[in-house]
XYZ file of C-alpha atoms in Angstrom:
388
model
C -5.140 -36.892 -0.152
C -1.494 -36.953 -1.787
C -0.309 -40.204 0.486
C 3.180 -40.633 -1.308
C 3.898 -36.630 -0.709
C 2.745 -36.794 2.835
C 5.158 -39.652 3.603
C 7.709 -38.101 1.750
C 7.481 -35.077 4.153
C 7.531 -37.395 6.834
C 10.612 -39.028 6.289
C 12.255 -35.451 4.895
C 11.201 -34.203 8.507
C 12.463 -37.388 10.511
C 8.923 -37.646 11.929
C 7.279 -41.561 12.584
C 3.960 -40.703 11.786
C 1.441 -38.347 11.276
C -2.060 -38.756 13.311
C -5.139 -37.228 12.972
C -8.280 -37.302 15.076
C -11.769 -35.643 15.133
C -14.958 -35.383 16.834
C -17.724 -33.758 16.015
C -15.824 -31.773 13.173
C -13.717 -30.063 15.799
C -10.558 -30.254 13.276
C -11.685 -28.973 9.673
C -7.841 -29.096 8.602
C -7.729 -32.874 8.784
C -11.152 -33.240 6.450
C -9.071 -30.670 4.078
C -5.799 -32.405 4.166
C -7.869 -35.816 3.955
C -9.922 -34.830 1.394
C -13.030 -36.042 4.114
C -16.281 -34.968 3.272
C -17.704 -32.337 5.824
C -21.550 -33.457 5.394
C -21.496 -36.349 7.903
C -22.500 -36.785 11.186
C -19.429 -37.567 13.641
C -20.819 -38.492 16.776
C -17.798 -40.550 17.608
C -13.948 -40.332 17.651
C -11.707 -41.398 14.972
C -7.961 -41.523 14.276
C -6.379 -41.842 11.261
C -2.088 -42.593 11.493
C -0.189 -41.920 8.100
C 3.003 -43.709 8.601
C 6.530 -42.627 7.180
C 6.181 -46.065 5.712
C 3.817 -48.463 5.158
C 0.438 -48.649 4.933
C -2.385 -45.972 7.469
C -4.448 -47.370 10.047
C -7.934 -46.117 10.755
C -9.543 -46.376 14.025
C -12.924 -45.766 14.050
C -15.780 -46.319 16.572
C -18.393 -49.578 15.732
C -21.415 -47.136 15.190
C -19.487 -45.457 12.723
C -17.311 -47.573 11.536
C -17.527 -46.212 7.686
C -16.663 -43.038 8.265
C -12.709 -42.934 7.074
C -13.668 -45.846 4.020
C -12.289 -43.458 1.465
C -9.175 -43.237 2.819
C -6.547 -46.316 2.054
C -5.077 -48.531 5.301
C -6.432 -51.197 7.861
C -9.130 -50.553 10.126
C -9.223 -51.206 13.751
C -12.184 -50.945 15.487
C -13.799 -49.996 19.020
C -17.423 -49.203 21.430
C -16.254 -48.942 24.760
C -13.491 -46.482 26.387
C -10.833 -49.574 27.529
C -10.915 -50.765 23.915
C -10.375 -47.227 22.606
C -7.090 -47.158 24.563
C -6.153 -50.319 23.932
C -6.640 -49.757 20.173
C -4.279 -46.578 20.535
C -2.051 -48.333 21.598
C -1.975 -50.866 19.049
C -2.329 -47.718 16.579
C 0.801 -45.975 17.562
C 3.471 -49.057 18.108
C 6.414 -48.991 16.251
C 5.933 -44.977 16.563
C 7.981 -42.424 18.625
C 7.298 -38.896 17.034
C 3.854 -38.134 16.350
C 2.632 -34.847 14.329
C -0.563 -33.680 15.549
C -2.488 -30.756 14.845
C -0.891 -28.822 17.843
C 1.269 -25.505 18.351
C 3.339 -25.403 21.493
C 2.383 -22.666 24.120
C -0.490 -22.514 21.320
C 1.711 -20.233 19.786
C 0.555 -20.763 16.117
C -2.981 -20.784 17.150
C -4.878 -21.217 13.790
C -3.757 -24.881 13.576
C -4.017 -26.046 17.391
C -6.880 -28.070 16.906
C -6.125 -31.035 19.029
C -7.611 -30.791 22.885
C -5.364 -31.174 25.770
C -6.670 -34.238 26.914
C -6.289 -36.244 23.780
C -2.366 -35.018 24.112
C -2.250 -36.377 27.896
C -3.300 -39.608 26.451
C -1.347 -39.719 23.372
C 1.861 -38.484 25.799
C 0.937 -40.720 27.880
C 2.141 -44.051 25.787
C 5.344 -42.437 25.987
C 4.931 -40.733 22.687
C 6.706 -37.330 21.297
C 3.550 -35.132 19.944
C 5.459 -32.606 17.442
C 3.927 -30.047 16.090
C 2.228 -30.172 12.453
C 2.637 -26.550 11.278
C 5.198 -26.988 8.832
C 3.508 -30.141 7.509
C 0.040 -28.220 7.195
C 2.172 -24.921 5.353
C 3.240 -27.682 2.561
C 0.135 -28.873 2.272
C -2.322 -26.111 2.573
C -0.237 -23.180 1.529
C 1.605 -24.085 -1.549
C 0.284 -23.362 -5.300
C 0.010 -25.716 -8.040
C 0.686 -23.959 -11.469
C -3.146 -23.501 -12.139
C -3.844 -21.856 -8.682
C -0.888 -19.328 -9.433
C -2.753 -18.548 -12.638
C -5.799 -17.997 -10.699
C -4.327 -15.643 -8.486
C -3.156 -13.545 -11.679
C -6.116 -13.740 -13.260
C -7.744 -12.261 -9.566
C -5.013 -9.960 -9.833
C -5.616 -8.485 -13.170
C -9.457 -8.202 -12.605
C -9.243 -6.503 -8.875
C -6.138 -4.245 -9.560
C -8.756 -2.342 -12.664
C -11.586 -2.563 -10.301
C -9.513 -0.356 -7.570
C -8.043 1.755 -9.880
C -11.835 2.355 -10.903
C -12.928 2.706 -7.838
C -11.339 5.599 -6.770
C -12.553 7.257 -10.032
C -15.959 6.409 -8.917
C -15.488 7.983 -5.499
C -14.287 11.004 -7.603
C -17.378 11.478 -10.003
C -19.871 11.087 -7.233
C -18.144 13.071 -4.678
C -18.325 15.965 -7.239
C -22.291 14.918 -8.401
C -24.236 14.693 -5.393
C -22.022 12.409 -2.899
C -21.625 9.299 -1.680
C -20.805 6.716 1.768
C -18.413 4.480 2.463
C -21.282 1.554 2.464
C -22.339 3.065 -0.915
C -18.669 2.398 -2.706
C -18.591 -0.914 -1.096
C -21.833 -2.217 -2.350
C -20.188 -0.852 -5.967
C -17.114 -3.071 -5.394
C -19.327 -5.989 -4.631
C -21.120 -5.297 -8.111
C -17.951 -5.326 -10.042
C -16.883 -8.299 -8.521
C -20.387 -10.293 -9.279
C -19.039 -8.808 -13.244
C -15.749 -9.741 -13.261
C -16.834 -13.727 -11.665
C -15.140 -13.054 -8.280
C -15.496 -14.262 -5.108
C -14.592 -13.063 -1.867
C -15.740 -14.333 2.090
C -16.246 -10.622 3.093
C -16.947 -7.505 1.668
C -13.955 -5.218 1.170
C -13.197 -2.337 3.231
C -14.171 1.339 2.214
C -12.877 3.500 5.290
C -12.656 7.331 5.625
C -10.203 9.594 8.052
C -10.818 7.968 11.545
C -12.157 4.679 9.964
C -8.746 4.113 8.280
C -7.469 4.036 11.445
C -9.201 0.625 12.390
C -7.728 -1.959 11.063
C -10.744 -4.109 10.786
C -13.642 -1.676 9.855
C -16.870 -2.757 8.185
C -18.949 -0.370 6.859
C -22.736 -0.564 7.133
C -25.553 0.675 5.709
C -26.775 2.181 8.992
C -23.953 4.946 10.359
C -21.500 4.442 7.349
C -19.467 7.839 7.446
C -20.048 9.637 4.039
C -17.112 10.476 2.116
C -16.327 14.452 1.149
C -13.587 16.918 -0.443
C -11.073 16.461 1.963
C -11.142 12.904 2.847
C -8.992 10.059 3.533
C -10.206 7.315 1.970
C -8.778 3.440 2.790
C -9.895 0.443 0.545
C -8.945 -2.690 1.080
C -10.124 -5.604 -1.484
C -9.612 -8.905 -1.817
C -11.012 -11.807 -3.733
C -10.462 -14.881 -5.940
C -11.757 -15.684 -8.853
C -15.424 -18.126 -9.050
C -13.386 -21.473 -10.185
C -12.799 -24.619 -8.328
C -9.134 -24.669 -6.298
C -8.901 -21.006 -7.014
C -6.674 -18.579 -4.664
C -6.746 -14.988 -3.044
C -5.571 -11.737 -4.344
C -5.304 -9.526 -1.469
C -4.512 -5.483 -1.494
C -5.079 -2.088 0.412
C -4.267 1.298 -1.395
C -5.293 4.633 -0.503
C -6.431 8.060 -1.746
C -7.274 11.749 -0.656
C -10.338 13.521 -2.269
C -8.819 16.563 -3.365
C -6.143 18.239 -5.198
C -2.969 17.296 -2.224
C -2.944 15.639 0.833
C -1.952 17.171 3.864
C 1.927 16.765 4.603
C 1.247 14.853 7.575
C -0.883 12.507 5.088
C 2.263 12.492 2.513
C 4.739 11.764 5.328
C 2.742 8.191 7.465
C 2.401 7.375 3.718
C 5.473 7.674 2.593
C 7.255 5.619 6.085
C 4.156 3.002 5.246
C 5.424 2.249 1.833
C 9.128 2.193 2.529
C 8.257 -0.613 5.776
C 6.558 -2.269 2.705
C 9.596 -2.237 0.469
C 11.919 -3.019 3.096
C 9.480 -5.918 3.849
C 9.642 -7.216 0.101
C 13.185 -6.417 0.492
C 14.192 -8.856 3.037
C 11.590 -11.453 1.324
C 13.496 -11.102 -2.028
C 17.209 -11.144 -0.556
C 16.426 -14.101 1.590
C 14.974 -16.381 -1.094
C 17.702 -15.434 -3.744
C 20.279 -16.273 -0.735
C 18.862 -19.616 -0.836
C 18.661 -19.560 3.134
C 16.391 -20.665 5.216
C 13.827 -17.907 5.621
C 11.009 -17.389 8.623
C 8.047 -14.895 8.760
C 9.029 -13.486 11.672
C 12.109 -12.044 9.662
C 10.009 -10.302 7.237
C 7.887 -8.911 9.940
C 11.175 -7.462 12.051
C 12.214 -5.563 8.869
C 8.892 -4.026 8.100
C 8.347 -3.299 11.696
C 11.811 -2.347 12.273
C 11.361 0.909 10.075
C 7.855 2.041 11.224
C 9.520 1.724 15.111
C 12.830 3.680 13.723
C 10.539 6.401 12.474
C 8.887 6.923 16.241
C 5.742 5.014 15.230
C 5.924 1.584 16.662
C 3.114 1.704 18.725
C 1.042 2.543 15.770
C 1.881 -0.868 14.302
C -0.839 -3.074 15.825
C -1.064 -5.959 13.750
C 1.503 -8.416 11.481
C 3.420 -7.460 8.748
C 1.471 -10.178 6.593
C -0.366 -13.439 5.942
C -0.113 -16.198 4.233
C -2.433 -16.710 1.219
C -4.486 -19.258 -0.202
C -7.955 -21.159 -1.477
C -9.161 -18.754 1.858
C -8.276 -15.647 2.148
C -5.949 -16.490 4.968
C -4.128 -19.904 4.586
C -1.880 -22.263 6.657
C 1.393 -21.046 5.710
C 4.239 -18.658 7.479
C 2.669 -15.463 8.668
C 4.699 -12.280 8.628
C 4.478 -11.789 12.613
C 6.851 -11.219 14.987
C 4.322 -9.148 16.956
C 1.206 -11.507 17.560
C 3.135 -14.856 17.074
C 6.949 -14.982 16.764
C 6.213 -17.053 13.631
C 9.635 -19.376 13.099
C 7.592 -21.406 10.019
C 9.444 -21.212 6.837
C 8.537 -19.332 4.015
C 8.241 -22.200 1.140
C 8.732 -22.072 -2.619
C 5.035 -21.622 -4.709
C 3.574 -19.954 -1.325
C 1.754 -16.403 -1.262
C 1.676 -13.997 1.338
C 0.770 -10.631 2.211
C 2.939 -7.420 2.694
C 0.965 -4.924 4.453
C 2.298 -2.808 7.147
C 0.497 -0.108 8.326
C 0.311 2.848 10.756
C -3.163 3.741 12.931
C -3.501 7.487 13.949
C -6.815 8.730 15.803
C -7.629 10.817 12.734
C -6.857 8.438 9.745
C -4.520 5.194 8.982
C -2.592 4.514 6.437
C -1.896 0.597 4.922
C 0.102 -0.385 2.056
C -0.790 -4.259 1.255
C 0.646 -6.143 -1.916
C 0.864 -10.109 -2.628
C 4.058 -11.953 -3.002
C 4.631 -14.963 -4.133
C 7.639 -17.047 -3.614
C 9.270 -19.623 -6.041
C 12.344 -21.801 -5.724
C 14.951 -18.983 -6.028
C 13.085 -15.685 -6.031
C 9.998 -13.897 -5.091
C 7.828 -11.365 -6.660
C 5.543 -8.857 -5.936
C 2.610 -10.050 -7.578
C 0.637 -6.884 -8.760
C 0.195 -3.202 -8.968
C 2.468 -1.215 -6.544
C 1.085 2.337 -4.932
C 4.528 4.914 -5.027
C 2.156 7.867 -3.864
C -1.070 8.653 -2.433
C -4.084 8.453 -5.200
C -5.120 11.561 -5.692
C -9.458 11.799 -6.189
């Protein structure tokens, strides 16, 4: 835990206090942000309040009464209910506006981790709950110099592995076939190689299965993969080192000598949403506004909709990118969240809009990483379909 950065924040944000509470390891972000170890048993509530100023309190129950000893500050103790309050209340005073790991409407829903009870009683004393999201994006979602490094050196070993993948999908196409499952289990391979981790395995998806955003391929039922074919791969990983980060992408391909022109054209709108998203990411940073994902979402989704194929646009323009493959930072979304969190300087995010037809889809994902006054697309661009 960086305690002098997260007061800093604090008082850059006008907010009293910070306050986090668990039970039964309902909140993971606050054992993250803590630097808490996961392994114990929490049986009990605790709270932990990081000032603007001065010096954290811990409250922790009698039974467990060690659990928040790494952490600096006072403890305050309790066993029964009426002491619990009673020590909240002593906890909080001096305090008006309290961030809590809570979205309102539970609008940013990956970091509403507080129940709606504990927010009665917090309320309750009178107190302002605000919501931590921008907090958590500084926090969680912002690079040192060594994690940006990572993320290149991700970069440089997953961009050669797609570009040989599709090669591979050539040569056994033409000597005997292969599946989708088949080429998957080969990207897993080259990752074990080239030291790379990832929490899922990538995504090999042919004609209709390109057209699911979120299909897995299986050994059981995986479609094979022919002259002709669509083929969707979308790969991401991070290299096997402590703190490292995500490199995320999707690029596709036709087995064959040309795509179809209906192929060439959902490509072709695809990677122009793309470039109009990196666009508007590029333009505001260098503007040195104030810059939300939703406004990177509206301009990617604002060309697939002018081209008559907005309601083949079913998820967010992008994510934000981290240690997991999905961080804490400003999403891309206007469509599943109107996301209003700002995009910050050494944060990483996805590009990756997409249209879903019954017969195939077509996604065009790249990284982009942000830094005081500029942002950059992080690795390999696709400018036309790969051609098998």
């Amino acid at each position: 835990m960086n305690l002098p950065a997260i007061q800093t924040a604090l008082r850059d944000r006008n907010i009293d206090a910070w306050l986090f509470y668990d039970h039964h390891h309902r909140d993971p972000i606050a054992y993250r942000v803590l630097g808490l170890p996961t392994s114990s048993m929490v049986t009990r509530r605790w709270f932990y309040l990081i000032p603007a100023t001065g010096e954290p309190i811990k409250l922790v129950h009698k039974i467990e009464s060690g659990h928040l000893d790494s952490l600096p500050g006072k403890k305050l103790q309790y066993a029964g209910w009426q002491e619990l309050f009673d020590q909240i209340k002593v906890l909080l005073s001096g305090h008006r506006d309290i961030a809590m790991q809570y979205s309102p409407n539970n609008l940013v829903f990956t970091i509403s981790m507080v129940d709606g009870g504990t927010l009665e009683l917090i309320r309750g004393l009178g107190k302002n709950v605000v919501s931590s999201c921008d907090l958590l994006a500084l926090f969680e979602a912002t690079w040192t110099e060594e994690q940006i490094k990572t993320h290149f050196a991700a970069r440089d070993a997953i961009d050669a592995i797609t570009a040989a993948a599709f090669q591979e999908i050539g040569r056994r196409v033409r000597n005997g076939g292969t599946t989708e499952y088949q080429i998957q289990q080969w990207l897993l391979e080259a990752f074990r190689k080239d030291n790379l981790l990832t929490d899922d395995p990538p995504v090999v998806a042919v004609n209709a299965h390109s057209g699911d955003p979120h299909y897995d391929p299986h050994a059981e039922g995986s479609a094979p993969i022919r002259e002709g074919d669509f083929v969707l791969l979308d790969i991401w990983g991070k290299k096997n080192t402590p703190g490292a980060v995500y490199y995320d992408i999707t690029w596709t391909g036709f087995v064959g000598p040309a795509p179809s022109g209906r192929m060439r054209e959902i490509f072709t709108i695809v990677r122009d949403a793309r470039d109009a998203g990196v666009k508007a990411v590029q333009e505001g940073i260098a503007s040195g506004r104030p810059l939300a994902g939703w406004e990177v979402d509206r301009a990617a989704r604002g060309h697939i909709k002018s081209a008559g194929f907005g309601e083949y646009f079913i998820h967010r323009t992008g994510h934000s990118i981290g240690t997991e493959i999905h961080s804490n930072g400003a999403n891309m979304d206007d469509l599943e969240i109107h996301d209003e969190r700002r995009i910050l300087p050494n944060s990483c995010f996805s590009i990756e809009p997409g249209i879903y037809l019954p017969e195939f889809g077509v996604r065009s994902e790249v990284n982009v990483l942000v830094r005081a006054n500029q942002a950059e697309v992080t690795g390999k661009i696709q400018r036309e379909i790969v051609i098998i």
